[in-house]
Amino acid sequence: MNDRVVVTGLGSVSALGLNTDQFWSALKEGRSGISSLQGFDDSGLKVALGAQANGFDPSSCFFARDLPILDRYSQFALMACQEALAQAGLDETALDGAAAVIGTGCGGKETDEATYDQLYRQGKSRAHPFTIPKGMPSAAASQVSMQLAITGPVFTVSSACSSANHAIAQAALLIRAGVVQVAVAGGTDAPFTYGLLKAWEALRVLSKDNCRPFSADRSGLVLGEGAGMVVLESEQHARSRGATMLARLAGSGMSSDAGHITDPSAAGAARAIQAALKDAAMDPQAVDYVNAHGTGTLANDRTETEAIHRVFGSHAARLMVSSTKSMHGHALGASGGLEFVATVLALRDGVIPPTINFTRPGEGCDLDYVPNTAREKRIQAAISNSFAFGGLNAVQVLQAV
């Protein structure tokens, strides 16, 4: 069986808002969610900026009885999944046997940090009894399954910053293989803990002033948090129940650089894009828009541009390419989910979100990056790129319906 896969629901939590309407409005307006880092006063951190979901209040979103078992990254996943399923018009009665594939780059870091603080700083001799089930990398997937009554295949994918796109690809494969008819998939991460920020600080890839993907004066990435989730269905199933189809997931491509742990490879990225187009049986000339990985680091932006040239040839000059990380930050394992949501909405509404903060093109960055202002243009096909540390690449091809 090889049924076509469609998108019927979208959900998101990010620094741009706690739902997808807020997220999309900010992207269209070119409004940034990046600001001075909050919650770490006098900590000795050199990290200056973050794209934090500062309006998020767990106590207003979840029952008090559930909070002790929900790490922040699981909270984000649940909110985004609930929104996506509501838009798709699916409730618990329709999810028996459905799948959930949840990507995360970090897992329950908030829980880990609190535990280590209690043991090593406060000198306590015992950890909380829920430490493992709350903080394990599969906790978000388990919570989504339990709270939304999803009883089919449920598992976690962790491939750093490609986690969400890998998760969406696996969910689509389950549908195409006939294993399930419905799946919820995407990514979630909550990296704003002292220990994790110190680790990122040591990598020296964080910007001190802003996120400016593809610009000559770009100075690094800005971390973000949140979740991006989608509901995928077989087209036959969606049509049978009269669902509104937002886009078609035409193909997925994956590759590994098999090279450096942090230095990306244009050849590896290009292989993933080519694999996605082949899976979609789509000619490169048919693609109108690329939602770029676009981190704002010197290495990524130049390498990604080269990969696009390798795949698209002379057509690269006609592509619109933008990085929404300039607004919602790099939410690690959630980024691919947020960017997938943005790509679906670009196809649905005919609006290309901009790369904000763009000044002038950097060396080796010579494409149309939709600088600073959204562009109204009807498009038929788009790709969404995710390229992770360790050379783990995942690309999605989406078509208008």
Short mmCIF file of N, CA and C in Angstrom, two decimals, residues 213-338:
data_model
loop_
_atom_site.label_atom_id
_atom_site.label_comp_id
_atom_site.label_asym_id
_atom_site.label_seq_id
_atom_site.Cartn_x
_atom_site.Cartn_y
_atom_site.Cartn_z
N PRO A 213 20.10 35.31 9.71
CA PRO A 213 20.49 34.26 8.76
C PRO A 213 20.86 34.84 7.39
N PHE A 214 21.91 34.30 6.84
CA PHE A 214 22.39 34.59 5.49
C PHE A 214 22.99 35.98 5.32
N SER A 215 23.03 36.79 6.36
CA SER A 215 23.59 38.15 6.26
C SER A 215 25.11 38.12 6.46
N ALA A 216 25.76 39.09 5.86
CA ALA A 216 27.22 39.18 5.96
C ALA A 216 27.68 39.35 7.40
N ASP A 217 26.88 40.06 8.21
CA ASP A 217 27.25 40.34 9.60
C ASP A 217 26.58 39.39 10.59
N ARG A 218 26.14 38.23 10.11
CA ARG A 218 25.52 37.27 11.04
C ARG A 218 26.57 36.81 12.06
N SER A 219 26.09 36.56 13.28
CA SER A 219 27.04 36.26 14.36
C SER A 219 26.68 35.01 15.14
N GLY A 220 25.72 34.23 14.63
CA GLY A 220 25.39 33.00 15.32
C GLY A 220 23.90 32.80 15.50
N LEU A 221 23.54 31.70 16.13
CA LEU A 221 22.14 31.37 16.34
C LEU A 221 21.64 31.90 17.67
N VAL A 222 20.33 31.95 17.80
CA VAL A 222 19.66 32.28 19.06
C VAL A 222 18.76 31.12 19.43
N LEU A 223 18.92 30.57 20.61
CA LEU A 223 18.12 29.43 21.03
C LEU A 223 16.66 29.82 21.23
N GLY A 224 15.78 28.88 20.93
CA GLY A 224 14.35 29.04 21.17
C GLY A 224 13.79 27.82 21.86
N GLU A 225 12.49 27.85 22.12
CA GLU A 225 11.82 26.71 22.74
C GLU A 225 10.41 26.61 22.18
N GLY A 226 9.78 25.46 22.42
CA GLY A 226 8.40 25.29 21.99
C GLY A 226 8.16 23.94 21.37
N ALA A 227 7.10 23.86 20.58
CA ALA A 227 6.73 22.62 19.90
C ALA A 227 5.99 22.96 18.62
N GLY A 228 6.21 22.14 17.60
CA GLY A 228 5.44 22.22 16.37
C GLY A 228 4.94 20.83 16.03
N MET A 229 3.62 20.67 15.92
CA MET A 229 3.02 19.36 15.68
C MET A 229 2.03 19.43 14.53
N VAL A 230 1.89 18.30 13.83
CA VAL A 230 0.96 18.22 12.71
C VAL A 230 0.18 16.92 12.78
N VAL A 231 -1.01 16.94 12.24
CA VAL A 231 -1.79 15.73 12.04
C VAL A 231 -1.64 15.32 10.59
N LEU A 232 -1.21 14.09 10.38
CA LEU A 232 -1.09 13.51 9.06
C LEU A 232 -2.15 12.41 8.90
N GLU A 233 -2.70 12.31 7.71
CA GLU A 233 -3.67 11.26 7.42
C GLU A 233 -3.43 10.73 6.02
N SER A 234 -3.86 9.51 5.78
CA SER A 234 -3.93 9.06 4.41
C SER A 234 -4.98 9.92 3.71
N GLU A 235 -4.74 10.23 2.45
CA GLU A 235 -5.69 11.07 1.72
C GLU A 235 -7.06 10.41 1.66
N GLN A 236 -7.07 9.10 1.51
CA GLN A 236 -8.34 8.39 1.45
C GLN A 236 -9.12 8.55 2.75
N HIS A 237 -8.42 8.45 3.88
CA HIS A 237 -9.08 8.59 5.18
C HIS A 237 -9.60 10.01 5.37
N ALA A 238 -8.79 11.01 5.00
CA ALA A 238 -9.21 12.40 5.15
C ALA A 238 -10.43 12.69 4.30
N ARG A 239 -10.45 12.19 3.07
CA ARG A 239 -11.60 12.43 2.19
C ARG A 239 -12.85 11.71 2.70
N SER A 240 -12.66 10.54 3.25
CA SER A 240 -13.82 9.76 3.70
C SER A 240 -14.57 10.43 4.83
N ARG A 241 -13.86 11.25 5.61
CA ARG A 241 -14.54 11.92 6.73
C ARG A 241 -14.77 13.41 6.46
N GLY A 242 -14.46 13.84 5.24
CA GLY A 242 -14.72 15.23 4.86
C GLY A 242 -13.79 16.23 5.52
N ALA A 243 -12.57 15.80 5.82
CA ALA A 243 -11.62 16.69 6.50
C ALA A 243 -11.10 17.75 5.54
N THR A 244 -10.75 18.90 6.08
CA THR A 244 -10.09 19.95 5.30
C THR A 244 -8.62 19.61 5.18
N MET A 245 -8.15 19.46 3.96
CA MET A 245 -6.74 19.14 3.73
C MET A 245 -5.98 20.45 3.53
N LEU A 246 -4.94 20.66 4.35
CA LEU A 246 -4.18 21.90 4.34
C LEU A 246 -3.04 21.86 3.34
N ALA A 247 -2.47 20.69 3.13
CA ALA A 247 -1.37 20.50 2.19
C ALA A 247 -1.16 19.00 2.01
N ARG A 248 -0.41 18.66 1.00
CA ARG A 248 -0.03 17.26 0.78
C ARG A 248 1.45 17.09 1.12
N LEU A 249 1.75 16.10 1.95
CA LEU A 249 3.15 15.75 2.22
C LEU A 249 3.59 14.80 1.11
N ALA A 250 4.26 15.37 0.13
CA ALA A 250 4.53 14.62 -1.10
C ALA A 250 5.73 13.70 -0.99
N GLY A 251 6.71 14.06 -0.16
CA GLY A 251 7.90 13.22 -0.07
C GLY A 251 8.79 13.62 1.09
N SER A 252 9.62 12.67 1.51
CA SER A 252 10.59 12.90 2.58
C SER A 252 11.94 12.37 2.13
N GLY A 253 12.99 13.07 2.52
CA GLY A 253 14.34 12.62 2.21
C GLY A 253 15.24 12.72 3.42
N MET A 254 16.11 11.73 3.59
CA MET A 254 17.02 11.71 4.73
C MET A 254 18.40 11.30 4.27
N SER A 255 19.42 11.83 4.94
CA SER A 255 20.80 11.45 4.63
C SER A 255 21.66 11.70 5.85
N SER A 256 22.88 11.18 5.80
CA SER A 256 23.88 11.48 6.81
C SER A 256 25.15 11.97 6.13
N ASP A 257 25.76 13.00 6.70
CA ASP A 257 27.02 13.49 6.15
C ASP A 257 28.14 12.46 6.30
N ALA A 258 28.06 11.67 7.38
CA ALA A 258 29.15 10.74 7.71
C ALA A 258 30.48 11.47 7.72
N GLY A 259 30.45 12.67 8.31
CA GLY A 259 31.64 13.50 8.32
C GLY A 259 31.92 14.08 9.69
N HIS A 260 31.89 15.40 9.80
CA HIS A 260 32.25 16.10 11.03
C HIS A 260 31.05 16.21 11.96
N ILE A 261 31.30 16.21 13.27
CA ILE A 261 30.21 16.25 14.24
C ILE A 261 29.48 17.59 14.26
N THR A 262 30.18 18.70 13.93
CA THR A 262 29.53 20.01 13.95
C THR A 262 29.63 20.77 12.63
N ASP A 263 30.57 20.43 11.76
CA ASP A 263 30.76 21.17 10.51
C ASP A 263 29.89 20.54 9.42
N PRO A 264 28.89 21.26 8.91
CA PRO A 264 27.95 20.65 7.97
C PRO A 264 28.55 20.43 6.59
N SER A 265 27.93 19.54 5.85
CA SER A 265 28.38 19.17 4.51
C SER A 265 27.33 19.54 3.49
N ALA A 266 27.71 20.31 2.47
CA ALA A 266 26.77 20.65 1.40
C ALA A 266 26.36 19.41 0.64
N ALA A 267 27.28 18.48 0.46
CA ALA A 267 26.95 17.25 -0.26
C ALA A 267 25.92 16.43 0.49
N GLY A 268 26.06 16.34 1.83
CA GLY A 268 25.09 15.59 2.63
C GLY A 268 23.72 16.23 2.61
N ALA A 269 23.68 17.56 2.75
CA ALA A 269 22.40 18.27 2.71
C ALA A 269 21.75 18.10 1.34
N ALA A 270 22.55 18.20 0.28
CA ALA A 270 22.01 18.06 -1.07
C ALA A 270 21.42 16.67 -1.28
N ARG A 271 22.07 15.64 -0.73
CA ARG A 271 21.54 14.28 -0.88
C ARG A 271 20.16 14.15 -0.25
N ALA A 272 19.94 14.80 0.90
CA ALA A 272 18.63 14.73 1.54
C ALA A 272 17.57 15.44 0.71
N ILE A 273 17.91 16.60 0.15
CA ILE A 273 16.95 17.32 -0.71
C ILE A 273 16.63 16.49 -1.94
N GLN A 274 17.66 15.92 -2.56
CA GLN A 274 17.45 15.10 -3.75
C GLN A 274 16.60 13.87 -3.43
N ALA A 275 16.84 13.26 -2.28
CA ALA A 275 16.07 12.09 -1.88
C ALA A 275 14.60 12.45 -1.67
N ALA A 276 14.34 13.63 -1.08
CA ALA A 276 12.96 14.07 -0.86
C ALA A 276 12.25 14.32 -2.18
N LEU A 277 12.92 14.96 -3.11
CA LEU A 277 12.32 15.22 -4.41
C LEU A 277 12.07 13.92 -5.17
N LYS A 278 13.00 12.99 -5.08
CA LYS A 278 12.80 11.69 -5.73
C LYS A 278 11.62 10.96 -5.13
N ASP A 279 11.50 10.99 -3.80
CA ASP A 279 10.38 10.34 -3.13
C ASP A 279 9.06 10.96 -3.57
N ALA A 280 9.08 12.28 -3.80
CA ALA A 280 7.87 12.98 -4.23
C ALA A 280 7.64 12.86 -5.74
N ALA A 281 8.58 12.25 -6.46
CA ALA A 281 8.52 12.20 -7.92
C ALA A 281 8.34 13.60 -8.50
N MET A 282 9.11 14.55 -7.94
CA MET A 282 8.98 15.95 -8.32
C MET A 282 10.25 16.46 -8.97
N ASP A 283 10.09 17.17 -10.05
CA ASP A 283 11.22 17.84 -10.71
C ASP A 283 11.64 19.03 -9.87
N PRO A 284 12.94 19.26 -9.68
CA PRO A 284 13.39 20.43 -8.91
C PRO A 284 12.79 21.74 -9.40
N GLN A 285 12.52 21.84 -10.69
CA GLN A 285 11.99 23.08 -11.25
C GLN A 285 10.58 23.39 -10.74
N ALA A 286 9.92 22.40 -10.15
CA ALA A 286 8.55 22.60 -9.67
C ALA A 286 8.51 23.26 -8.30
N VAL A 287 9.64 23.32 -7.62
CA VAL A 287 9.67 23.89 -6.26
C VAL A 287 9.71 25.41 -6.34
N ASP A 288 8.87 26.05 -5.53
CA ASP A 288 8.78 27.51 -5.50
C ASP A 288 9.47 28.14 -4.30
N TYR A 289 9.48 27.42 -3.19
CA TYR A 289 9.91 28.02 -1.91
C TYR A 289 10.69 27.00 -1.10
N VAL A 290 11.73 27.46 -0.44
CA VAL A 290 12.51 26.66 0.50
C VAL A 290 12.44 27.30 1.87
N ASN A 291 11.85 26.57 2.83
CA ASN A 291 11.95 27.00 4.23
C ASN A 291 13.28 26.45 4.74
N ALA A 292 14.24 27.33 4.88
CA ALA A 292 15.62 26.93 5.13
C ALA A 292 15.86 26.55 6.59
N HIS A 293 16.88 25.72 6.78
CA HIS A 293 17.34 25.47 8.15
C HIS A 293 17.86 26.79 8.73
N GLY A 294 18.65 27.53 7.99
CA GLY A 294 18.95 28.93 8.24
C GLY A 294 19.21 29.33 9.67
N THR A 295 20.27 28.80 10.28
CA THR A 295 20.51 29.03 11.70
C THR A 295 21.09 30.40 12.02
N GLY A 296 21.76 31.02 11.05
CA GLY A 296 22.47 32.27 11.33
C GLY A 296 23.92 32.07 11.69
N THR A 297 24.41 30.83 11.62
CA THR A 297 25.84 30.59 11.85
C THR A 297 26.60 30.73 10.53
N LEU A 298 27.89 31.03 10.64
CA LEU A 298 28.69 31.22 9.44
C LEU A 298 28.70 29.97 8.57
N ALA A 299 28.87 28.80 9.20
CA ALA A 299 29.01 27.56 8.44
C ALA A 299 27.69 27.12 7.82
N ASN A 300 26.60 27.11 8.61
CA ASN A 300 25.35 26.56 8.09
C ASN A 300 24.84 27.32 6.88
N ASP A 301 24.77 28.63 6.96
CA ASP A 301 24.08 29.40 5.93
C ASP A 301 24.81 29.30 4.59
N ARG A 302 26.11 29.33 4.63
CA ARG A 302 26.90 29.20 3.40
C ARG A 302 26.75 27.78 2.83
N THR A 303 26.81 26.78 3.69
CA THR A 303 26.71 25.39 3.25
C THR A 303 25.33 25.09 2.71
N GLU A 304 24.29 25.58 3.37
CA GLU A 304 22.92 25.33 2.90
C GLU A 304 22.69 25.98 1.54
N THR A 305 23.21 27.19 1.37
CA THR A 305 23.09 27.85 0.07
C THR A 305 23.77 27.03 -1.03
N GLU A 306 24.95 26.51 -0.72
CA GLU A 306 25.66 25.67 -1.70
C GLU A 306 24.84 24.42 -2.03
N ALA A 307 24.24 23.80 -1.02
CA ALA A 307 23.43 22.60 -1.25
C ALA A 307 22.25 22.91 -2.17
N ILE A 308 21.62 24.05 -1.95
CA ILE A 308 20.49 24.45 -2.81
C ILE A 308 20.95 24.63 -4.24
N HIS A 309 22.10 25.26 -4.44
CA HIS A 309 22.64 25.41 -5.79
C HIS A 309 22.92 24.05 -6.43
N ARG A 310 23.46 23.13 -5.65
CA ARG A 310 23.79 21.81 -6.20
C ARG A 310 22.55 21.09 -6.71
N VAL A 311 21.46 21.20 -5.98
CA VAL A 311 20.25 20.47 -6.33
C VAL A 311 19.47 21.18 -7.43
N PHE A 312 19.34 22.49 -7.33
CA PHE A 312 18.41 23.20 -8.20
C PHE A 312 19.07 23.86 -9.41
N GLY A 313 20.39 23.93 -9.41
CA GLY A 313 21.07 24.49 -10.56
C GLY A 313 20.62 25.91 -10.85
N SER A 314 20.34 26.22 -12.11
CA SER A 314 19.95 27.58 -12.49
C SER A 314 18.61 27.98 -11.88
N HIS A 315 17.77 26.99 -11.51
CA HIS A 315 16.48 27.30 -10.90
C HIS A 315 16.64 27.91 -9.51
N ALA A 316 17.79 27.71 -8.87
CA ALA A 316 18.02 28.27 -7.54
C ALA A 316 17.81 29.78 -7.52
N ALA A 317 18.15 30.45 -8.61
CA ALA A 317 18.01 31.91 -8.66
C ALA A 317 16.55 32.34 -8.63
N ARG A 318 15.64 31.44 -8.96
CA ARG A 318 14.21 31.77 -8.98
C ARG A 318 13.49 31.33 -7.71
N LEU A 319 14.18 30.62 -6.85
CA LEU A 319 13.57 30.16 -5.60
C LEU A 319 13.46 31.29 -4.58
N MET A 320 12.39 31.25 -3.80
CA MET A 320 12.31 32.06 -2.59
C MET A 320 12.79 31.19 -1.42
N VAL A 321 13.70 31.73 -0.62
CA VAL A 321 14.32 30.99 0.48
C VAL A 321 14.24 31.86 1.73
N SER A 322 13.67 31.34 2.80
CA SER A 322 13.65 32.16 4.03
C SER A 322 13.87 31.31 5.26
N SER A 323 14.37 31.95 6.29
CA SER A 323 14.59 31.31 7.58
C SER A 323 13.69 31.93 8.64
N THR A 324 12.72 31.17 9.11
CA THR A 324 11.85 31.68 10.17
C THR A 324 12.53 31.64 11.53
N LYS A 325 13.71 30.99 11.62
CA LYS A 325 14.46 31.04 12.87
C LYS A 325 14.84 32.47 13.24
N SER A 326 14.86 33.36 12.28
CA SER A 326 15.12 34.76 12.57
C SER A 326 14.06 35.35 13.48
N MET A 327 12.90 34.66 13.60
CA MET A 327 11.81 35.15 14.44
C MET A 327 11.55 34.25 15.66
N HIS A 328 11.50 32.92 15.45
CA HIS A 328 11.19 32.02 16.58
C HIS A 328 12.43 31.38 17.19
N GLY A 329 13.62 31.77 16.71
CA GLY A 329 14.83 31.21 17.25
C GLY A 329 15.02 29.75 16.84
N HIS A 330 16.12 29.19 17.28
CA HIS A 330 16.43 27.80 16.97
C HIS A 330 15.93 26.94 18.12
N ALA A 331 14.77 26.37 17.92
CA ALA A 331 14.14 25.57 18.98
C ALA A 331 14.58 24.11 18.94
N LEU A 332 15.75 23.87 18.38
CA LEU A 332 16.42 22.56 18.40
C LEU A 332 15.50 21.47 17.83
N GLY A 333 15.15 20.47 18.61
CA GLY A 333 14.32 19.39 18.09
C GLY A 333 12.93 19.80 17.69
N ALA A 334 12.49 20.98 18.12
CA ALA A 334 11.16 21.48 17.74
C ALA A 334 11.20 22.32 16.47
N SER A 335 12.39 22.76 16.06
CA SER A 335 12.47 23.71 14.95
C SER A 335 11.84 23.17 13.67
N GLY A 336 12.16 21.93 13.32
CA GLY A 336 11.59 21.35 12.11
C GLY A 336 10.07 21.31 12.14
N GLY A 337 9.49 21.10 13.32
CA GLY A 337 8.04 21.10 13.45
C GLY A 337 7.46 22.47 13.24
N LEU A 338 8.06 23.48 13.87
CA LEU A 338 7.59 24.85 13.68
C LEU A 338 7.72 25.27 12.21
#
